[in-house]
Coordinates of C-alpha atoms in Angstrom, one line a residue:
M1285 CA 51.0 -2.5 33.4
G1286 CA 49.4 0.1 31.2
W1287 CA 46.2 -0.3 29.5
D1288 CA 45.6 1.1 26.0
S1289 CA 43.1 3.6 25.8
P1290 CA 39.8 2.1 23.8
A1291 CA 39.4 3.3 20.2
L1292 CA 36.8 5.8 20.3
V1293 CA 34.5 4.8 17.4
A1294 CA 31.9 7.5 16.0
E1295 CA 28.7 6.8 16.1
V1296 CA 26.9 6.9 12.4
P1297 CA 23.9 8.2 12.4
D1298 CA 21.1 6.4 11.1
T1299 CA 19.8 8.2 7.7
R1300 CA 16.9 6.1 7.0
P1301 CA 13.7 7.3 6.8
R1302 CA 11.9 7.1 10.0
I1303 CA 9.4 4.7 8.8
E1304 CA 12.1 2.4 7.5
R1305 CA 13.6 2.5 11.3
T1306 CA 10.2 1.2 12.7
A1307 CA 8.5 -1.3 10.1
V1308 CA 9.3 -4.6 8.6
T1309 CA 10.5 -3.8 5.1
R1310 CA 9.6 -6.1 2.3
V1311 CA 10.0 -5.6 -1.5
H1312 CA 7.5 -7.0 -3.9
G1313 CA 8.8 -6.1 -7.3
A1314 CA 8.5 -2.3 -8.0
L1315 CA 7.1 -1.9 -4.7
T1316 CA 8.4 -1.2 -1.3
C1317 CA 5.9 -2.2 1.7
Y1318 CA 6.5 -1.0 4.9
E1319 CA 4.4 -3.4 7.3
V1320 CA 3.4 -1.7 10.8
R1321 CA 0.9 -1.9 13.3
A1322 CA -1.9 0.6 13.1
R1323 CA -1.8 3.0 16.1
T1324 CA -5.3 4.0 15.2
A1325 CA -8.0 2.6 12.9
L1326 CA -10.7 5.3 12.7
E1327 CA -9.6 9.0 11.5
A1328 CA -12.2 11.7 12.0
V1329 CA -13.1 13.4 8.8
P1330 CA -15.9 16.2 8.0
G1331 CA -18.9 14.2 8.1
G1332 CA -17.7 10.9 9.7
W1333 CA -14.9 8.7 9.9
A1334 CA -12.3 7.0 7.6
V1335 CA -10.3 3.9 7.5
S1336 CA -7.1 3.3 5.5
P1337 CA -5.4 0.1 5.0
Y1338 CA -2.7 1.4 3.1
R1339 CA -1.0 4.6 3.1
G1340 CA 0.6 5.5 -0.5
C1341 CA -0.7 4.2 -3.7
A1342 CA 1.0 2.6 -7.0
Q1343 CA -1.8 4.4 -8.8
A1344 CA 0.5 7.4 -8.6
C1345 CA -2.3 9.9 -9.3
R1346 CA -0.5 13.3 -9.6
Y1347 CA -3.3 15.0 -7.6
C1348 CA -3.8 12.9 -4.9
S1349 CA -4.5 14.8 -1.8
A1350 CA -3.0 12.1 0.8
R1351 CA 0.4 12.8 -0.4
R1352 CA 1.3 15.0 2.1
G1353 CA 1.2 12.1 4.9
H1354 CA 4.4 10.8 3.3
R1355 CA 6.2 13.5 4.6
Y1356 CA 5.8 12.7 8.2
L1357 CA 7.2 9.4 7.4
G1358 CA 10.5 10.6 6.3
L1359 CA 9.5 10.1 2.6
D1360 CA 9.2 12.4 -0.2
S1361 CA 5.3 13.1 -1.5
G1362 CA 6.4 12.5 -5.3
G1363 CA 7.8 9.1 -6.3
D1364 CA 7.9 7.8 -2.7
F1365 CA 4.3 8.1 -2.3
D1366 CA 3.8 6.0 -5.6
S1367 CA 6.2 3.3 -4.7
R1368 CA 6.5 3.1 -1.0
I1369 CA 3.3 2.0 0.6
V1370 CA 2.4 1.6 4.2
V1371 CA 0.6 -1.5 5.0
R1372 CA -1.4 -1.4 8.3
T1373 CA -1.3 -5.3 8.8
D1374 CA -3.3 -5.3 11.8
I1375 CA -5.9 -3.0 10.6
A1376 CA -9.1 -5.0 11.0
R1377 CA -8.3 -6.0 14.8
R1378 CA -7.8 -2.5 15.5
L1379 CA -10.9 -1.4 13.5
R1380 CA -13.0 -4.0 15.7
G1381 CA -11.9 -2.3 18.9
E1382 CA -12.3 1.2 17.8
L1383 CA -15.9 0.2 16.4
A1384 CA -16.7 -0.9 19.6
R1385 CA -15.3 1.9 21.9
R1386 CA -15.2 5.2 20.0
W1387 CA -17.4 5.2 16.9
D1388 CA -20.5 7.4 17.3
G1389 CA -22.5 5.8 14.3
A1390 CA -21.7 8.2 11.6
P1391 CA -20.3 7.0 7.9
V1392 CA -17.3 5.4 7.4
A1393 CA -15.0 6.1 4.1
V1394 CA -12.6 3.4 3.5
G1395 CA -9.5 4.2 1.6
M1396 CA -8.9 7.6 1.6
A1397 CA -5.0 7.4 2.3
G1398 CA -4.6 5.1 -0.8
D1399 CA -6.8 3.2 -3.2
C1400 CA -7.8 0.1 -1.0
Y1401 CA -7.7 -2.5 -3.7
Q1402 CA -4.4 -1.2 -5.1
A1403 CA -2.0 -3.8 -6.0
A1404 CA -0.7 -4.5 -2.5
E1405 CA -4.2 -5.5 -1.7
E1406 CA -3.7 -8.7 -3.9
I1407 CA -0.6 -9.7 -1.5
Y1408 CA -2.0 -8.6 1.9
R1409 CA -5.7 -9.2 1.7
L1410 CA -6.7 -6.6 4.5
M1411 CA -9.9 -5.6 3.0
P1412 CA -12.1 -8.6 3.6
G1413 CA -11.3 -8.3 7.2
V1414 CA -12.1 -4.5 7.2
V1415 CA -15.3 -5.3 5.3
A1416 CA -16.4 -7.8 8.1
A1417 CA -15.4 -5.5 10.9
L1418 CA -17.7 -2.7 9.5
G1419 CA -20.5 -5.4 8.6
E1420 CA -20.6 -6.7 12.1
A1421 CA -21.0 -3.3 13.7
G1422 CA -23.7 -2.4 11.5
A1423 CA -21.7 0.6 10.0
E1424 CA -23.1 2.5 7.0
F1425 CA -19.6 2.7 4.9
A1426 CA -18.7 3.6 1.3
V1427 CA -15.5 1.8 -0.2
H1428 CA -13.6 4.4 -2.5
T1429 CA -11.6 2.8 -5.5
K1430 CA -10.5 2.8 -9.2
S1431 CA -9.5 -0.9 -9.1
P1432 CA -11.3 -4.0 -10.7
L1433 CA -10.0 -6.0 -7.4
V1434 CA -12.9 -4.8 -5.5
L1435 CA -15.1 -7.4 -7.4
R1436 CA -13.3 -10.0 -5.4
D1437 CA -15.3 -8.9 -2.6
A1438 CA -18.5 -8.0 -4.6
G1439 CA -20.6 -10.8 -2.7
A1440 CA -19.6 -9.4 0.8
L1441 CA -20.5 -6.2 0.0
A1442 CA -23.8 -6.8 -1.9
S1443 CA -24.9 -8.9 1.5
L1444 CA -24.2 -6.2 3.9
A1445 CA -27.0 -3.1 4.6
G1446 CA -25.0 0.1 4.7
A1447 CA -22.1 -0.8 2.0
S1448 CA -21.6 0.9 -0.9
V1449 CA -18.6 1.5 -3.6
V1450 CA -17.8 5.0 -5.1
V1451 CA -15.6 4.5 -8.3
S1452 CA -13.7 7.4 -9.3
V1453 CA -14.0 8.2 -13.0
A1454 CA -13.3 12.3 -13.0
F1455 CA -12.9 12.2 -17.0
V1456 CA -13.1 9.8 -19.9
D1457 CA -10.0 11.4 -21.9
D1458 CA -7.4 8.7 -21.7
Q1459 CA -4.8 10.9 -22.8
V1460 CA -5.2 12.6 -19.8
R1461 CA -5.5 9.7 -17.5
R1462 CA -2.3 8.2 -18.9
A1463 CA -0.6 11.5 -17.8
V1464 CA -2.1 12.2 -14.4
E1465 CA -3.0 8.9 -13.6
P1466 CA -0.4 6.2 -14.9
G1467 CA -1.0 3.5 -12.5
A1468 CA -4.8 3.2 -12.8
P1469 CA -7.2 1.5 -14.9
S1470 CA -8.5 3.1 -17.6
A1471 CA -11.8 5.2 -17.7
Q1472 CA -13.3 2.3 -19.7
K1473 CA -12.3 -0.3 -17.4
R1474 CA -13.8 1.7 -14.5
L1475 CA -17.0 2.2 -16.0
E1476 CA -17.2 -1.7 -16.8
L1477 CA -16.6 -2.0 -12.9
V1478 CA -19.2 0.4 -12.1
A1479 CA -22.0 -2.1 -14.7
E1480 CA -20.4 -5.0 -12.9
L1481 CA -20.9 -3.9 -9.2
A1482 CA -24.6 -2.8 -10.0
E1483 CA -25.0 -6.2 -11.7
R1484 CA -24.0 -7.8 -8.2
G1485 CA -26.3 -6.0 -6.4
V1486 CA -23.9 -3.5 -4.8
P1487 CA -24.9 -0.1 -4.4
C1488 CA -22.4 2.0 -6.5
G1489 CA -21.8 5.7 -7.4
V1490 CA -19.4 7.4 -9.2
A1491 CA -16.9 10.3 -8.0
M1492 CA -15.9 12.8 -11.0
A1493 CA -12.9 13.5 -8.7
P1494 CA -11.0 15.6 -9.5
V1495 CA -12.4 17.7 -12.3
L1496 CA -8.9 19.5 -13.8
P1497 CA -9.2 23.1 -14.5
L1498 CA -8.6 23.8 -18.2
L1499 CA -8.0 20.2 -19.1
T1500 CA -11.5 18.3 -18.1
D1501 CA -13.7 21.0 -17.3
S1502 CA -15.1 22.0 -20.8
P1503 CA -18.9 21.6 -21.4
D1504 CA -18.3 18.8 -23.7
Q1505 CA -15.8 16.9 -21.8
L1506 CA -18.1 17.1 -18.3
A1507 CA -21.3 15.9 -20.6
A1508 CA -19.4 13.0 -22.4
T1509 CA -18.4 11.9 -18.9
V1510 CA -21.5 11.9 -17.1
R1511 CA -23.5 10.5 -20.0
R1512 CA -20.6 7.0 -20.0
I1513 CA -21.3 7.3 -16.3
A1514 CA -25.2 6.9 -16.8
A1515 CA -25.0 4.5 -19.4
A1516 CA -22.6 2.1 -16.8
G1517 CA -25.5 2.0 -14.6
A1518 CA -24.2 4.1 -11.6
S1519 CA -26.9 5.2 -9.2
A1520 CA -25.4 8.6 -8.3
V1521 CA -22.6 10.7 -9.4
E1522 CA -21.0 14.0 -7.7
A1523 CA -18.2 16.1 -8.8
R1524 CA -15.4 17.5 -6.9
V1525 CA -12.8 20.2 -8.5
L1526 CA -9.1 19.4 -8.0
R1527 CA -7.9 20.4 -4.8
L1528 CA -3.9 21.5 -4.2
P1529 CA -2.8 20.9 -0.6
P1530 CA 0.5 21.0 0.2
G1531 CA 2.4 17.8 -1.2
A1532 CA -0.3 17.4 -4.1
R1533 CA 0.3 20.9 -5.0
E1534 CA 4.1 20.8 -6.0
W1535 CA 4.0 17.3 -7.7
Y1536 CA 0.9 18.1 -9.7
L1537 CA 2.1 22.0 -10.6
S1538 CA 5.7 20.3 -11.7
W1539 CA 4.1 18.2 -14.1
L1540 CA 1.5 21.2 -15.2
G1541 CA 5.0 23.4 -15.8
E1542 CA 6.5 20.7 -17.9
R1543 CA 3.3 19.6 -19.9
H1544 CA 1.3 22.7 -19.9
P1545 CA 3.4 25.7 -19.2
G1546 CA 1.1 28.0 -20.6
L1547 CA -1.6 27.0 -17.8
V1548 CA 0.6 27.9 -15.0
A1549 CA -0.4 31.7 -14.5
R1550 CA -4.1 30.7 -14.5
Y1551 CA -3.7 27.8 -12.2
A1552 CA -2.0 30.5 -9.6
E1553 CA -5.0 32.8 -10.0
L1554 CA -7.5 30.1 -9.2
Y1555 CA -5.4 28.6 -6.5
A1556 CA -4.0 31.9 -5.0
A1557 CA -5.9 31.5 -1.6
G1558 CA -4.8 27.8 -0.8
P1559 CA -5.9 24.2 -1.6
E1560 CA -9.3 25.0 -3.0
A1561 CA -9.9 26.6 -6.3
E1562 CA -11.5 30.1 -6.5
A1563 CA -15.0 29.5 -5.3
G1564 CA -16.9 31.0 -8.2
Y1565 CA -15.1 28.2 -10.6
V1566 CA -16.1 25.7 -8.5
E1567 CA -19.4 26.4 -8.2
R1568 CA -20.1 26.7 -11.8
V1569 CA -18.4 23.4 -12.8
T1570 CA -20.4 21.5 -9.9
G1571 CA -23.5 23.1 -11.2
Q1572 CA -22.7 22.1 -14.4
V1573 CA -22.3 18.7 -13.2
A1574 CA -25.5 18.7 -11.4
G1575 CA -27.5 19.6 -14.3
L1576 CA -26.0 17.0 -16.4
A1577 CA -26.9 14.5 -13.7
A1578 CA -30.4 15.4 -13.6
R1579 CA -30.5 15.0 -17.4
Y1580 CA -29.2 11.7 -17.3
G1581 CA -31.3 10.5 -14.2
L1582 CA -28.5 10.2 -11.8
A1583 CA -28.8 11.2 -8.4
W1584 CA -26.7 13.7 -6.8
G1585 CA -24.4 12.7 -4.1
A1586 CA -23.1 9.2 -2.5
P1587 CA -24.8 6.3 -3.7
R1588 CA -27.6 5.2 -1.5
A1589 CA -27.0 2.2 0.7
R1590 CA -29.7 0.0 2.5
P1591 CA -29.9 1.5 5.8
A1592 CA -27.6 -0.3 8.4
V1593 CA -28.6 -0.6 12.0
A1594 CA -25.4 -0.1 14.1
A1595 CA -24.8 -3.1 16.5
A1596 CA -24.8 -1.1 19.7
R1597 CA -28.4 0.4 18.6
Q1598 CA -29.8 -3.4 18.1
L1599 CA -28.7 -4.3 21.6
S1600 CA -30.4 -1.7 23.0
L1601 CA -33.9 -2.2 21.6
I1602 CA -33.8 -6.0 23.0

């Protein structure tokens, strides 16, 4: 008796982005969220550590230097970064373990790969656990955000020595904001946030970041921004000029070519050497902002939080 040969079925390659093959995918309105376990919580950065509950950001800032990371997930650094958010669901548990095992006591920046109080935080509520873990460890940490949602956790932040908030207010021109930060609150709302945080006892500084060459860097624009930051009650300000690392560079320059084609050649000169603008230009702009900060009574740099004593060091004194 003969046997028929089994039909050969060609394997269909899985062409989904890599992150979709490893994550639990949930759709929340316009957002697609990829729920994953954090491989690591603390990332070494110049001057300390960073922790990011989310990767990607619905605020859709054209210039965001974290965009490149989406490429490693099989996603693009443009529209996907704005609408496909990686959610590290166990970040607080992982952070507690790493603070105990590998943290060296250096400051921690929270929310560098995507705003930690963006819309996804309303759904997942990861930040209360992150704040609690950092507080238990006695860490000095700064939460970086543009979102008023941080006020939900203002009580916890105000109670912790070492905690501070840095609100990004790069400029006060709302026409520019709508073009390059389409999903972010207006400058006015962010300034009101600064005032509210100060009133609630949370040390709060402002990052004028990024200053956009030829768009928000005139002396009048810089002065107007610093003046309003001071009036809002910020304790400190620091300025950073636009960086254009891979990922952000393509996305930002494509917009610039569409909206301001006459500026493209000057940008090519300013950023000819890489992600950083020409050193002389950076020094001139940051020097102007530092002078304005002094005029309006603002400290230059990060806000001063109450000194924190790491838990490990407390134990060593007993």
